Structure formats: structure tokens, C-alpha cells
Amino acid sequence: MSPVAISDAVKAQAEKIKGEANALFAAKHYKEAIEKYSAAIDLNPNVAAYFSNRAFCHLKLESYGYVISDADAALALDPNFTKANYRRATANMALGKFKEALKDLRVVVKNAPGDKDAKLKLDECAKIVKRIEFEKAIEHDDHAPSAADSLDVDAIVVEASYDGPKIAEDKKITEGFVKDLVARFKDQKKIHRKYAFMIILGVRKMMMESPSLIDIKVPAGGKLTVCGDVHGQFYDFINIFNTNGWPSEKHAYLFNGDFVDRGSFSLEVVLTLFAYKLLFPDRVFLARGNHETDNMNKVYGFEGEVKAKFSDMMMFKIFSETFNSLPLAHVIGNKILVVHGGLFSRDDVTLDDIRKIDRLALRQPGNDGLMCELLWSDPQPQPGREPNKRGVGIQFGPDVTKAFLERNGLDMLIRSHEVKEEGYVIEHDGKCVTVFSAPNYCDSVGNKGAYINITPDMVLDYVTFEAVPHPNVRPMQYASQFSGMLGM
């Protein structure tokens, strides 16, 4: 990047604004700090630190695509600006792009050989890359059985000392079992690994027989509740049932992805959801989110949590296979599309295109394509499409939403994927709703949670709720050490 001629007076003014931005950053006013850093850049675009500092703000807001572009700009100005390599590595790590992160971490360690923390992160990243390459080689071996097919659950012995809920010999889940399961989880106790495997495998089998898009109806004389991200916040998750009603034949639930990661009770959340899915297969619906994926689970805690609580890598592998089988979208009453992320980079996508996605073959969503965009995209207020601030998927405007709904004979899009101060936001002329169900996200954001109750005549009622107390276990307790890079 060629330097632009700037007068000393303008340079001084830019430095003053940078100082104001630094103060805003220190006060955790990241959006306002971004505006100030942008103003400094407008005055003097020759300073790598301005771009790197703005990248740090975007990192705090999880706008990883913007982090990467700002780090690129900083390094174009000064290839030796190591902080920018570190910022870019962090963003790529957050996106599960471990090979790209590894390249920058090698630069950081080379330029700062005394940085022990950077060396530790480099070593961990190298191990993850090596393990992923090994897993891919196994995955493409047609003769290698799936983890689920290689497990003999019947051979697992339940010790006489086990005092928790048990699944009967007929292997059927009962309402009593699920209630006992929830009570045990509230007391921070585990169920036996045999029963955990039975629940996971039962849902995997059910989901593998399901299409990628599922049509559902609101129960006659009852209601359907749509919930957004719960992110391992078990006690807030159970509070939804306590206040809004438990799943039943008259009360259906749709949980719209991101059951796991971040919160440190992800295992309890997902096993409860899976148990209810087995109990009420036509009343509990589960969609895949961007965090029901291997790369996210490696960074944000779910893989570490499964290993810590069950000391069983096989269990995580079977969870991964089950997440791969989760449906990608639901249509309520032929009128409301529900997906985790959002819409597409193409204008011609139909519901049939979603139905035809071979999610079982794809397994992981990748960085582009319909499956990726369903899980990662976000709405924007302005018309058209733009690259997503997250670095994956797209941002889509109200015109894109309107055209997609009209093309497919739909009235509304409900999606999740983004924390909202009041738990939900209605955008795009009332046609696009975001619902997020993890209040006081990561014990730090202070937001409300929300869910949507829908009646048989398709009337929507938005309900907000506050966080409830939980045991003294911090968020990201089981995350990789990269969580420190992410400011968690």
C-alpha cells in the first residue's frame, strides 16, 4: 500500500482522535471506538496501528471478517507489524480456519521468540491442524466405519453403584426418565455414559432419516415455541420450560441451533433436547446451527466439555456425526421459514433447493454454498448483499428477504445467530425476525433472552426473559486456550 502525503497538522489531529478511540476501547465501548479509529484512518491512512487497533475492536464484537480485512491493511502498510498477524490469527481461529491461523502464529513466534503464550498457541494450533488432517484422511476412507457403527452400547455395563435415571430394557424414553434427567443435571451430576450414548444414537438414527428441510404445523389447540441460541446456558434453558411450559403433545418446541459452546453446561442442554426429541419426535424440532460443527466445538468448548465430563473421545465423535445429521431448516404452516443464519448469495434459491442439500454427504458446512449460508448469514438494513462481517456467509438486505419470500410463497423468515439486547429484533419491514434465547450471554453482555409463541392461526407472541442464577462455573470453562485470544 503506497503512503498518502499527509500534513503534520492532519497527522496530529489523527493521533488525537486515536487517543480518544483508545479511551473508548478501554471503557469497552467498542462500536464507538471503531468510529473514532475510522475517523483517524480517514485523516491518515498510513498508520498500521490504526487498522490493527480497529481490528481489535472488531474482534471484541466477533466481526471476524472485518478483523481480517483490517489486519490485511495493517500488514500491507507494515509487513513487520506483528500485532496484526496475531489479530488475523485470532480471527481465523475463531472461524475454525486453523491452517490460516497457523501461518500467522508462526510469524508471531518468529518475530517475538520470547513470547511464551504465542508459542503455546502455535503448538496447540499445529496439533489441531495435524489432527484435522488425520481425521479427514480417515473420513474419506470408505472402509472406515462411523464412530456410531463401531460402538456396542449393549456391552457397556452400568455399575450397581449408579444411582441416576435409567432407560428401561425396551430402550424407550419415558417422561419420568426425562424429568429425572433434568433434575440430576440441575444438581450438576452426570448420567451414565451408557444412557448418554443411547440418547445420542437414538437421535442420530431419527435425524438421518429426516429431510434437510422439515415441514411442521402448530398443534391444534396448542402452540409452537421457537427458541434461538441457548449456547450451553442450561439453567436459563430450563427456565424457558419452567415459565413457558414443558414440551407435550399440545406444546411443540423448535430450537433453532447453537445448543452448545460458550456456556459450560452444553452437554446438559443437548442431552435434554435429544431426550425430549426421542420422547416427542413430532413435537420437538432441532435445527443445526453454526456451532453444531467440529471447528467451532474445538475452539468454543463443547469438545473439551465432553472430554472433561465423560473422558470419552468416542462420545464427541458420535455427537459430531449426530450434528451432521441435523436438519437445516423448518417451514411452519407453509408460511414461515426458520433457519439458524439466513439467506443466500444467489437470487434463485427455492425451498426445494434446501430440501435437496445432501447434508449427510457434506457433513461440515464449509466456507461457501447453500449449507454454509443457511448457518452463517446475517441480515443488514441496507438493500442488496455484502460480505458478512463474520467472514463467513453473506449479509442480505430487505429486498433480498422480500424477493426470497415472494418466490417461495412465504410470509416471514425467523432466524437466530445474533445476540440482541431485548432478545429479539424485527427487521426488513416485519419480514425478518431474529430471536436469541441466551440471556446475559456469556455472563457478560446483559441482554435479555426471548422466544416466540405461535398459535394454530399463526399469531406470533414475543416473550422476553432475564437470566437466572447458575452454579459458579464460568463460561468457556472447557474451551481451548485460544479462548483467551478471543477475549473470553
CSV table of C-alpha atoms in Angstrom, one decimal:
chain,number,residue,atom,x,y,z
A,1,MET,CA,0.0,0.0,0.0
A,2,SER,CA,1.6,3.3,-1.1
A,3,PRO,CA,1.7,6.0,1.6
A,4,VAL,CA,-0.5,9.1,1.1
A,5,ALA,CA,1.0,12.5,1.6
A,6,ILE,CA,-0.3,13.9,4.9
A,7,SER,CA,0.5,17.2,6.6
A,8,ASP,CA,1.9,17.3,10.2
A,9,ALA,CA,-1.2,19.1,11.3
A,10,VAL,CA,-3.5,16.4,10.0
A,11,LYS,CA,-1.3,13.7,11.5
A,12,ALA,CA,-1.5,15.4,14.9
A,13,GLN,CA,-5.3,15.5,14.6
A,14,ALA,CA,-5.5,11.8,13.7
A,15,GLU,CA,-3.3,11.0,16.7
A,16,LYS,CA,-5.7,13.0,18.9
A,17,ILE,CA,-8.7,11.0,17.6
A,18,LYS,CA,-6.7,7.7,18.1
A,19,GLY,CA,-6.2,8.7,21.7
A,20,GLU,CA,-10.0,9.2,22.1
A,21,ALA,CA,-10.6,5.8,20.4
A,22,ASN,CA,-8.1,4.1,22.8
A,23,ALA,CA,-10.0,5.6,25.8
A,24,LEU,CA,-13.3,4.3,24.4
A,25,PHE,CA,-11.8,0.8,23.9
A,26,ALA,CA,-10.5,0.8,27.5
A,27,ALA,CA,-14.1,1.6,28.6
A,28,LYS,CA,-15.4,-1.3,26.4
A,29,HIS,CA,-17.3,1.0,24.1
A,30,TYR,CA,-16.2,-0.9,21.1
A,31,LYS,CA,-18.6,0.4,18.5
A,32,GLU,CA,-17.8,4.0,19.4
A,33,ALA,CA,-14.1,3.2,19.4
A,34,ILE,CA,-14.4,1.8,15.8
A,35,GLU,CA,-16.0,5.1,14.7
A,36,LYS,CA,-13.0,7.0,16.1
A,37,TYR,CA,-10.4,4.7,14.7
A,38,SER,CA,-12.2,5.0,11.3
A,39,ALA,CA,-12.1,8.8,11.6
A,40,ALA,CA,-8.3,8.6,12.3
A,41,ILE,CA,-7.9,6.4,9.3
A,42,ASP,CA,-9.8,8.8,7.1
A,43,LEU,CA,-7.4,11.5,8.1
A,44,ASN,CA,-4.2,9.5,7.9
A,45,PRO,CA,-4.5,6.0,6.2
A,46,ASN,CA,-0.7,5.5,6.5
A,47,VAL,CA,-0.6,4.1,10.1
A,48,ALA,CA,-0.8,0.4,10.6
A,49,ALA,CA,-1.6,0.7,14.3
A,50,TYR,CA,-4.9,2.4,13.5
A,51,PHE,CA,-6.1,-0.6,11.4
A,52,SER,CA,-4.7,-3.1,13.9
A,53,ASN,CA,-6.5,-1.3,16.8
A,54,ARG,CA,-9.7,-1.2,14.9
A,55,ALA,CA,-9.3,-4.9,14.2
A,56,PHE,CA,-9.1,-5.5,18.0
A,57,CYS,CA,-12.4,-3.7,18.4
A,58,HIS,CA,-14.0,-5.9,15.7
A,59,LEU,CA,-12.5,-8.9,17.5
A,60,LYS,CA,-14.4,-8.0,20.6
A,61,LEU,CA,-17.6,-7.7,18.6
A,62,GLU,CA,-16.9,-11.0,16.8
A,63,SER,CA,-16.8,-9.3,13.4
A,64,TYR,CA,-14.1,-11.6,12.3
A,65,GLY,CA,-14.3,-10.8,8.6
A,66,TYR,CA,-13.6,-7.1,9.4
A,67,VAL,CA,-10.7,-8.2,11.7
A,68,ILE,CA,-9.1,-10.0,8.8
A,69,SER,CA,-9.5,-7.1,6.4
A,70,ASP,CA,-8.1,-4.6,8.9
A,71,ALA,CA,-5.2,-6.9,9.7
A,72,ASP,CA,-4.5,-7.2,6.0
A,73,ALA,CA,-4.5,-3.4,5.6
A,74,ALA,CA,-2.1,-3.0,8.6
A,75,LEU,CA,0.3,-5.6,7.2
A,76,ALA,CA,0.2,-4.0,3.7
A,77,LEU,CA,1.4,-0.8,5.4
A,78,ASP,CA,3.9,-2.5,7.6
A,79,PRO,CA,4.7,-6.2,7.0
A,80,ASN,CA,6.5,-6.4,10.3
A,81,PHE,CA,3.5,-5.2,12.4
A,82,THR,CA,3.3,-8.4,14.3
A,83,LYS,CA,0.2,-7.4,16.3
A,84,ALA,CA,-1.8,-7.6,13.0
A,85,ASN,CA,-0.6,-11.1,12.4
A,86,TYR,CA,-1.8,-12.0,15.9
A,87,ARG,CA,-5.2,-10.3,15.3
A,88,ARG,CA,-5.6,-12.2,12.0
A,89,ALA,CA,-4.6,-15.5,13.6
A,90,THR,CA,-7.2,-14.9,16.3
A,91,ALA,CA,-10.0,-14.2,13.8
A,92,ASN,CA,-9.1,-17.2,11.7
A,93,MET,CA,-9.0,-19.4,14.8
A,94,ALA,CA,-12.5,-18.1,15.8
A,95,LEU,CA,-13.7,-19.1,12.3
A,96,GLY,CA,-12.1,-22.6,12.6
A,97,LYS,CA,-9.6,-21.7,9.8
A,98,PHE,CA,-6.8,-23.4,11.6
A,99,LYS,CA,-4.3,-23.6,8.7
A,100,GLU,CA,-4.5,-19.9,8.1
A,101,ALA,CA,-4.1,-19.1,11.8
A,102,LEU,CA,-1.1,-21.4,11.9
A,103,LYS,CA,0.7,-19.3,9.3
A,104,ASP,CA,0.3,-16.1,11.2
A,105,LEU,CA,1.2,-17.7,14.6
A,106,ARG,CA,4.5,-18.9,13.1
A,107,VAL,CA,5.2,-15.3,12.1
A,108,VAL,CA,4.4,-14.0,15.6
A,109,VAL,CA,6.7,-16.6,17.2
A,110,LYS,CA,9.5,-15.8,14.7
A,111,ASN,CA,9.2,-12.1,15.4
A,112,ALA,CA,8.7,-12.4,19.1
A,113,PRO,CA,10.6,-15.6,20.2
A,114,GLY,CA,10.3,-14.7,23.8
A,115,ASP,CA,6.5,-14.7,23.8
A,116,LYS,CA,5.7,-17.9,25.6
A,117,ASP,CA,2.0,-17.5,25.3
A,118,ALA,CA,2.3,-17.2,21.5
A,119,LYS,CA,4.5,-20.3,21.4
A,120,LEU,CA,1.9,-22.3,23.4
A,121,LYS,CA,-0.9,-21.2,21.0
A,122,LEU,CA,1.3,-22.1,18.0
A,123,ASP,CA,1.9,-25.6,19.4
A,124,GLU,CA,-1.8,-26.1,20.1
A,125,CYS,CA,-2.8,-24.8,16.6
A,126,ALA,CA,-0.3,-27.2,15.0
A,127,LYS,CA,-1.7,-30.1,16.9
A,128,ILE,CA,-5.3,-29.2,15.8
A,129,VAL,CA,-4.2,-28.9,12.2
A,130,LYS,CA,-2.4,-32.3,12.4
A,131,ARG,CA,-5.5,-33.9,14.0
A,132,ILE,CA,-7.9,-32.5,11.4
A,133,GLU,CA,-5.8,-33.8,8.6
A,134,PHE,CA,-5.7,-37.2,10.1
A,135,GLU,CA,-9.5,-37.2,10.7
A,136,LYS,CA,-10.1,-36.1,7.1
A,137,ALA,CA,-8.0,-39.0,5.9
A,138,ILE,CA,-10.0,-41.4,8.0
A,139,GLU,CA,-13.3,-39.7,6.9
A,140,HIS,CA,-12.5,-40.4,3.2
A,141,ASP,CA,-11.7,-44.0,3.8
A,142,ASP,CA,-14.8,-45.7,2.6
A,143,HIS,CA,-13.9,-48.8,4.6
A,144,ALA,CA,-13.7,-47.0,7.9
A,145,PRO,CA,-16.9,-47.4,9.9
A,146,SER,CA,-18.6,-44.5,11.5
A,147,ALA,CA,-18.0,-44.0,15.2
A,148,ALA,CA,-21.6,-44.8,15.9
A,149,ASP,CA,-21.5,-48.0,13.9
A,150,SER,CA,-18.4,-49.2,15.8
A,151,LEU,CA,-19.9,-48.7,19.3
A,152,ASP,CA,-21.6,-51.6,21.0
A,153,VAL,CA,-23.8,-49.8,23.6
A,154,ASP,CA,-25.2,-53.1,24.9
A,155,ALA,CA,-21.8,-54.1,26.0
A,156,ILE,CA,-21.4,-51.1,28.3
A,157,VAL,CA,-22.0,-52.2,31.9
A,158,VAL,CA,-24.0,-50.0,34.3
A,159,GLU,CA,-22.3,-50.3,37.7
A,160,ALA,CA,-24.5,-51.2,40.7
A,161,SER,CA,-23.4,-48.0,42.4
A,162,TYR,CA,-25.0,-45.8,39.7
A,163,ASP,CA,-28.0,-44.0,41.4
A,164,GLY,CA,-29.2,-41.9,38.5
A,165,PRO,CA,-32.1,-42.3,36.0
A,166,LYS,CA,-32.1,-45.4,33.8
A,167,ILE,CA,-33.5,-46.3,30.4
A,168,ALA,CA,-35.6,-49.5,30.6
A,169,GLU,CA,-34.6,-52.6,28.7
A,170,ASP,CA,-37.1,-51.8,25.9
A,171,LYS,CA,-34.8,-48.7,25.3
A,172,LYS,CA,-37.8,-46.4,25.2
A,173,ILE,CA,-37.5,-42.9,26.7
A,174,THR,CA,-40.2,-42.0,29.2
A,175,GLU,CA,-41.4,-38.7,30.6
A,176,GLY,CA,-40.3,-39.8,34.0
A,177,PHE,CA,-36.8,-40.5,32.8
A,178,VAL,CA,-36.5,-37.1,31.2
A,179,LYS,CA,-37.8,-35.3,34.3
A,180,ASP,CA,-35.2,-37.3,36.4
A,181,LEU,CA,-32.6,-36.4,33.9
A,182,VAL,CA,-33.2,-32.7,34.2
A,183,ALA,CA,-33.3,-32.9,38.0
A,184,ARG,CA,-29.9,-34.7,38.0
A,185,PHE,CA,-28.4,-32.2,35.7
A,186,LYS,CA,-29.6,-29.3,37.9
A,187,ASP,CA,-27.6,-30.9,40.7
A,188,GLN,CA,-24.5,-31.0,38.4
A,189,LYS,CA,-24.5,-34.7,38.3
A,190,LYS,CA,-23.9,-36.9,35.2
A,191,ILE,CA,-26.0,-39.7,33.8
A,192,HIS,CA,-24.3,-43.0,33.0
A,193,ARG,CA,-22.4,-42.9,29.7
A,194,LYS,CA,-24.4,-45.9,28.5
A,195,TYR,CA,-27.6,-43.9,28.7
A,196,ALA,CA,-25.9,-40.8,27.2
A,197,PHE,CA,-24.8,-42.9,24.2
A,198,MET,CA,-28.3,-44.4,23.9
A,199,ILE,CA,-29.9,-40.9,23.7
A,200,ILE,CA,-27.3,-39.6,21.2
A,201,LEU,CA,-27.6,-42.6,18.9
A,202,GLY,CA,-31.4,-42.6,19.0
A,203,VAL,CA,-31.5,-39.0,17.8
A,204,ARG,CA,-28.8,-39.7,15.2
A,205,LYS,CA,-30.9,-42.6,13.7
A,206,MET,CA,-34.0,-40.4,13.7
A,207,MET,CA,-32.3,-37.4,12.1
A,208,MET,CA,-30.5,-39.5,9.4
A,209,GLU,CA,-34.0,-40.5,8.2
A,210,SER,CA,-35.2,-36.9,8.1
A,211,PRO,CA,-35.0,-34.4,5.2
A,212,SER,CA,-32.9,-31.3,5.2
A,213,LEU,CA,-36.0,-29.1,5.3
A,214,ILE,CA,-38.9,-30.2,7.6
A,215,ASP,CA,-42.5,-29.0,7.3
A,216,ILE,CA,-44.2,-28.6,10.7
A,217,LYS,CA,-47.6,-27.5,11.9
A,218,VAL,CA,-48.6,-25.9,15.2
A,219,PRO,CA,-50.5,-28.4,17.3
A,220,ALA,CA,-54.3,-28.0,17.1
A,221,GLY,CA,-55.5,-26.3,20.3
A,222,GLY,CA,-51.9,-25.7,21.4
A,223,LYS,CA,-48.8,-23.7,20.4
A,224,LEU,CA,-45.4,-23.9,19.0
A,225,THR,CA,-42.5,-22.1,20.7
A,226,VAL,CA,-39.5,-21.1,18.6
A,227,CYS,CA,-36.3,-20.6,20.6
A,228,GLY,CA,-32.9,-19.2,19.3
A,229,ASP,CA,-29.4,-19.8,20.6
A,230,VAL,CA,-29.1,-21.2,24.1
A,231,HIS,CA,-25.4,-21.8,24.0
A,232,GLY,CA,-24.9,-24.2,26.9
A,233,GLN,CA,-26.7,-22.0,29.4
A,234,PHE,CA,-28.6,-24.9,31.0
A,235,TYR,CA,-30.3,-23.0,33.8
A,236,ASP,CA,-31.6,-20.3,31.5
A,237,PHE,CA,-32.7,-23.0,29.1
A,238,ILE,CA,-34.7,-24.9,31.7
A,239,ASN,CA,-36.2,-21.6,32.8
A,240,ILE,CA,-37.9,-21.4,29.4
A,241,PHE,CA,-39.7,-24.6,30.2
A,242,ASN,CA,-40.5,-23.6,33.8
A,243,THR,CA,-42.1,-20.3,32.7
A,244,ASN,CA,-43.5,-21.2,29.2
A,245,GLY,CA,-44.4,-24.9,29.7
A,246,TRP,CA,-42.7,-28.2,29.1
A,247,PRO,CA,-42.9,-30.0,25.7
A,248,SER,CA,-46.0,-32.0,25.3
A,249,GLU,CA,-48.5,-33.2,22.7
A,250,LYS,CA,-50.2,-29.8,22.8
A,251,HIS,CA,-47.0,-27.7,23.1
A,252,ALA,CA,-44.3,-28.1,20.4
A,253,TYR,CA,-40.8,-26.6,20.5
A,254,LEU,CA,-38.4,-25.7,17.8
A,255,PHE,CA,-34.8,-25.0,18.9
A,256,ASN,CA,-33.1,-23.1,16.1
A,257,GLY,CA,-29.4,-24.2,16.5
A,258,ASP,CA,-26.4,-23.3,18.7
A,259,PHE,CA,-27.4,-25.5,21.6
A,260,VAL,CA,-23.7,-25.9,22.6
A,261,ASP,CA,-20.4,-24.0,23.0
A,262,ARG,CA,-19.7,-20.8,25.1
A,263,GLY,CA,-21.8,-21.8,28.1
A,264,SER,CA,-20.3,-24.5,30.2
A,265,PHE,CA,-23.4,-26.7,30.5
A,266,SER,CA,-23.7,-27.6,26.8
A,267,LEU,CA,-23.7,-31.3,27.5
A,268,GLU,CA,-26.7,-31.0,29.8
A,269,VAL,CA,-28.6,-28.8,27.3
A,270,VAL,CA,-28.0,-31.0,24.3
A,271,LEU,CA,-28.8,-34.3,26.1
A,272,THR,CA,-32.0,-32.8,27.5
A,273,LEU,CA,-33.0,-31.6,24.0
A,274,PHE,CA,-32.2,-35.0,22.5
A,275,ALA,CA,-34.1,-36.9,25.2
A,276,TYR,CA,-37.2,-34.7,24.6
A,277,LYS,CA,-36.8,-35.3,20.8
A,278,LEU,CA,-37.0,-39.0,21.4
A,279,LEU,CA,-39.9,-38.6,23.8
A,280,PHE,CA,-41.9,-36.3,21.5
A,281,PRO,CA,-40.5,-36.8,18.0
A,282,ASP,CA,-43.3,-34.8,16.3
A,283,ARG,CA,-43.4,-32.0,18.9
A,284,VAL,CA,-39.7,-31.2,19.5
A,285,PHE,CA,-37.7,-30.0,16.5
A,286,LEU,CA,-34.0,-29.3,16.3
A,287,ALA,CA,-32.1,-27.3,13.6
A,288,ARG,CA,-28.4,-27.2,13.1
A,289,GLY,CA,-26.6,-24.0,14.0
A,290,ASN,CA,-23.1,-22.9,13.0
A,291,HIS,CA,-21.9,-24.2,16.4
A,292,GLU,CA,-23.0,-27.7,15.8
A,293,THR,CA,-19.8,-28.1,13.8
A,294,ASP,CA,-16.4,-29.6,14.5
A,295,ASN,CA,-14.3,-26.4,14.1
A,296,MET,CA,-16.5,-24.4,16.4
A,297,ASN,CA,-16.6,-27.2,19.0
A,298,LYS,CA,-12.8,-27.4,19.0
A,299,VAL,CA,-12.5,-23.7,20.0
A,300,TYR,CA,-15.6,-22.8,22.0
A,301,GLY,CA,-15.8,-25.5,24.5
A,302,PHE,CA,-18.1,-28.4,23.6
A,303,GLU,CA,-15.4,-30.9,22.6
A,304,GLY,CA,-13.4,-30.0,25.8
A,305,GLU,CA,-16.6,-30.3,27.9
A,306,VAL,CA,-17.4,-33.8,26.6
A,307,LYS,CA,-13.9,-35.0,27.2
A,308,ALA,CA,-13.9,-33.4,30.7
A,309,LYS,CA,-17.2,-34.8,31.8
A,310,PHE,CA,-17.1,-38.3,30.2
A,311,SER,CA,-13.4,-38.8,29.5
A,312,ASP,CA,-14.5,-40.2,26.2
A,313,MET,CA,-13.4,-39.1,22.7
A,314,MET,CA,-15.8,-41.6,21.2
A,315,MET,CA,-18.7,-39.7,22.6
A,316,PHE,CA,-17.6,-36.4,20.9
A,317,LYS,CA,-17.2,-38.2,17.6
A,318,ILE,CA,-20.7,-39.6,17.8
A,319,PHE,CA,-22.0,-36.1,18.8
A,320,SER,CA,-20.3,-34.8,15.7
A,321,GLU,CA,-21.9,-37.4,13.5
A,322,THR,CA,-25.3,-36.6,15.0
A,323,PHE,CA,-24.8,-32.9,14.5
A,324,ASN,CA,-24.0,-33.6,10.8
A,325,SER,CA,-27.4,-35.2,10.5
A,326,LEU,CA,-29.5,-32.3,12.0
A,327,PRO,CA,-32.0,-30.7,9.6
A,328,LEU,CA,-31.0,-27.3,8.2
A,329,ALA,CA,-34.4,-25.6,8.0
A,330,HIS,CA,-38.1,-25.8,9.0
A,331,VAL,CA,-41.2,-24.3,7.5
A,332,ILE,CA,-44.1,-23.6,9.9
A,333,GLY,CA,-47.6,-23.8,8.5
A,334,ASN,CA,-46.3,-23.4,4.9
A,335,LYS,CA,-45.7,-19.7,5.7
A,336,ILE,CA,-42.7,-19.2,8.0
A,337,LEU,CA,-39.2,-20.3,7.1
A,338,VAL,CA,-36.9,-20.9,10.2
A,339,VAL,CA,-33.2,-21.2,9.7
A,340,HIS,CA,-30.3,-20.5,12.0
A,341,GLY,CA,-28.4,-17.9,10.0
A,342,GLY,CA,-30.0,-16.5,6.9
A,343,LEU,CA,-30.4,-16.2,3.2
A,344,PHE,CA,-28.2,-16.7,0.1
A,345,SER,CA,-25.8,-15.1,-2.3
A,346,ARG,CA,-28.0,-16.3,-5.2
A,347,ASP,CA,-31.4,-14.9,-6.2
A,348,ASP,CA,-32.9,-18.2,-7.5
A,349,VAL,CA,-32.8,-20.4,-4.3
A,350,THR,CA,-36.1,-22.3,-3.6
A,351,LEU,CA,-37.3,-24.4,-0.8
A,352,ASP,CA,-36.7,-27.4,-3.0
A,353,ASP,CA,-33.1,-26.4,-3.3
A,354,ILE,CA,-32.8,-26.5,0.5
A,355,ARG,CA,-34.6,-29.9,0.6
A,356,LYS,CA,-32.1,-31.3,-1.9
A,357,ILE,CA,-29.0,-30.3,0.2
A,358,ASP,CA,-27.1,-33.6,0.9
A,359,ARG,CA,-26.1,-32.6,4.4
A,360,LEU,CA,-25.1,-36.2,5.3
A,361,ALA,CA,-22.6,-36.2,2.5
A,362,LEU,CA,-21.3,-32.7,3.1
A,363,ARG,CA,-21.0,-33.3,6.9
A,364,GLN,CA,-19.4,-29.9,7.7
A,365,PRO,CA,-20.8,-26.6,6.2
A,366,GLY,CA,-17.5,-25.3,4.7
A,367,ASN,CA,-17.0,-21.7,3.8
A,368,ASP,CA,-19.5,-21.2,1.0
A,369,GLY,CA,-22.6,-22.7,-0.6
A,370,LEU,CA,-26.2,-23.0,0.5
A,371,MET,CA,-25.5,-25.0,3.7
A,372,CYS,CA,-22.9,-22.5,4.8
A,373,GLU,CA,-25.1,-19.5,4.2
A,374,LEU,CA,-28.1,-21.1,6.0
A,375,LEU,CA,-25.9,-21.4,9.1
A,376,TRP,CA,-23.8,-18.2,8.9
A,377,SER,CA,-25.6,-15.4,7.0
A,378,ASP,CA,-27.0,-12.2,8.7
A,379,PRO,CA,-29.5,-9.5,7.7
A,380,GLN,CA,-28.4,-5.9,7.1
A,381,PRO,CA,-30.6,-2.8,7.0
A,382,GLN,CA,-29.4,-1.6,3.5
A,383,PRO,CA,-30.6,-3.2,0.3
A,384,GLY,CA,-28.5,-5.8,-1.6
A,385,ARG,CA,-25.8,-8.1,-0.4
A,386,GLU,CA,-22.4,-7.6,1.2
A,387,PRO,CA,-19.7,-9.9,2.5
A,388,ASN,CA,-20.5,-10.9,6.1
A,389,LYS,CA,-18.7,-9.1,8.9
A,390,ARG,CA,-18.2,-12.5,10.4
A,391,GLY,CA,-16.0,-13.6,7.5
A,392,VAL,CA,-18.4,-16.4,6.5
A,393,GLY,CA,-21.7,-16.3,4.7
A,394,ILE,CA,-23.3,-13.1,3.5
A,395,GLN,CA,-25.2,-10.1,4.7
A,396,PHE,CA,-28.6,-9.7,3.0
A,397,GLY,CA,-30.9,-6.7,2.8
A,398,PRO,CA,-34.7,-6.2,3.0
A,399,ASP,CA,-35.0,-6.5,-0.8
A,400,VAL,CA,-33.3,-9.9,-0.7
A,401,THR,CA,-35.7,-11.1,2.0
A,402,LYS,CA,-38.7,-9.8,0.2
A,403,ALA,CA,-37.8,-11.4,-3.1
A,404,PHE,CA,-37.0,-14.8,-1.5
A,405,LEU,CA,-40.2,-14.9,0.4
A,406,GLU,CA,-42.3,-14.0,-2.6
A,407,ARG,CA,-40.5,-16.5,-4.8
A,408,ASN,CA,-41.3,-19.3,-2.3
A,409,GLY,CA,-44.8,-18.3,-1.2
A,410,LEU,CA,-43.7,-17.4,2.4
A,411,ASP,CA,-44.7,-14.6,4.7
A,412,MET,CA,-41.7,-14.4,7.1
A,413,LEU,CA,-38.2,-15.5,7.9
A,414,ILE,CA,-37.3,-16.4,11.5
A,415,ARG,CA,-33.6,-16.8,12.3
A,416,SER,CA,-31.2,-16.6,15.3
A,417,HIS,CA,-27.4,-16.5,15.3
A,418,GLU,CA,-27.1,-12.9,16.8
A,419,VAL,CA,-27.3,-11.7,20.4
A,420,LYS,CA,-29.9,-8.9,20.7
A,421,GLU,CA,-30.4,-6.5,23.6
A,422,GLU,CA,-34.1,-7.3,24.0
A,423,GLY,CA,-33.7,-10.9,22.9
A,424,TYR,CA,-35.3,-10.3,19.5
A,425,VAL,CA,-35.4,-7.8,16.7
A,426,ILE,CA,-38.0,-7.4,13.9
A,427,GLU,CA,-36.4,-6.1,10.6
A,428,HIS,CA,-36.9,-5.9,6.9
A,429,ASP,CA,-40.4,-4.4,7.1
A,430,GLY,CA,-41.5,-7.0,9.5
A,431,LYS,CA,-40.4,-9.9,7.3
A,432,CYS,CA,-37.2,-10.9,9.1
A,433,VAL,CA,-37.1,-11.7,12.8
A,434,THR,CA,-34.1,-12.6,14.9
A,435,VAL,CA,-34.7,-14.5,18.2
A,436,PHE,CA,-31.9,-15.2,20.7
A,437,SER,CA,-32.6,-17.3,23.8
A,438,ALA,CA,-29.4,-17.0,25.9
A,439,PRO,CA,-29.9,-14.1,28.3
A,440,ASN,CA,-26.9,-12.3,29.8
A,441,TYR,CA,-24.8,-14.1,27.1
A,442,CYS,CA,-21.5,-15.4,28.4
A,443,ASP,CA,-22.4,-13.9,31.8
A,444,SER,CA,-21.3,-10.5,30.5
A,445,VAL,CA,-23.5,-9.0,27.8
A,446,GLY,CA,-26.5,-8.1,29.9
A,447,ASN,CA,-29.1,-8.9,27.2
A,448,LYS,CA,-32.5,-10.4,27.6
A,449,GLY,CA,-33.4,-13.7,26.1
A,450,ALA,CA,-36.5,-14.2,24.0
A,451,TYR,CA,-38.7,-16.9,22.4
A,452,ILE,CA,-41.7,-16.7,20.1
A,453,ASN,CA,-45.0,-18.5,20.8
A,454,ILE,CA,-47.1,-19.2,17.7
A,455,THR,CA,-50.8,-20.2,17.7
A,456,PRO,CA,-52.5,-22.5,15.2
A,457,ASP,CA,-53.9,-19.4,13.4
A,458,MET,CA,-50.2,-18.2,13.0
A,459,VAL,CA,-50.4,-15.3,15.5
A,460,LEU,CA,-46.9,-14.6,17.0
A,461,ASP,CA,-46.3,-13.6,20.6
A,462,TYR,CA,-42.8,-12.4,21.5
A,463,VAL,CA,-41.8,-13.2,25.1
A,464,THR,CA,-38.6,-11.8,26.7
A,465,PHE,CA,-37.0,-13.1,29.9
A,466,GLU,CA,-34.0,-12.4,32.2
A,467,ALA,CA,-31.1,-14.6,33.2
A,468,VAL,CA,-31.5,-16.8,36.3
A,469,PRO,CA,-28.7,-17.8,38.7
A,470,HIS,CA,-26.5,-20.7,37.9
A,471,PRO,CA,-23.6,-22.6,39.7
A,472,ASN,CA,-20.3,-20.8,39.9
A,473,VAL,CA,-18.9,-22.2,36.7
A,474,ARG,CA,-17.6,-19.6,34.2
A,475,PRO,CA,-18.5,-19.5,30.5
A,476,MET,CA,-15.9,-21.2,28.2
A,477,GLN,CA,-14.7,-23.3,31.1
A,478,TYR,CA,-13.8,-26.1,28.8
A,479,ALA,CA,-12.7,-24.0,25.7
A,480,SER,CA,-9.3,-24.4,24.2
A,481,GLN,CA,-6.6,-21.9,25.2
A,482,PHE,CA,-7.5,-19.9,22.1
A,483,SER,CA,-10.5,-18.6,24.0
A,484,GLY,CA,-8.0,-16.2,25.7
A,485,MET,CA,-7.2,-14.8,22.3
A,486,LEU,CA,-10.9,-14.2,21.7
A,487,GLY,CA,-11.2,-12.0,24.8
A,488,MET,CA,-13.2,-14.6,26.8
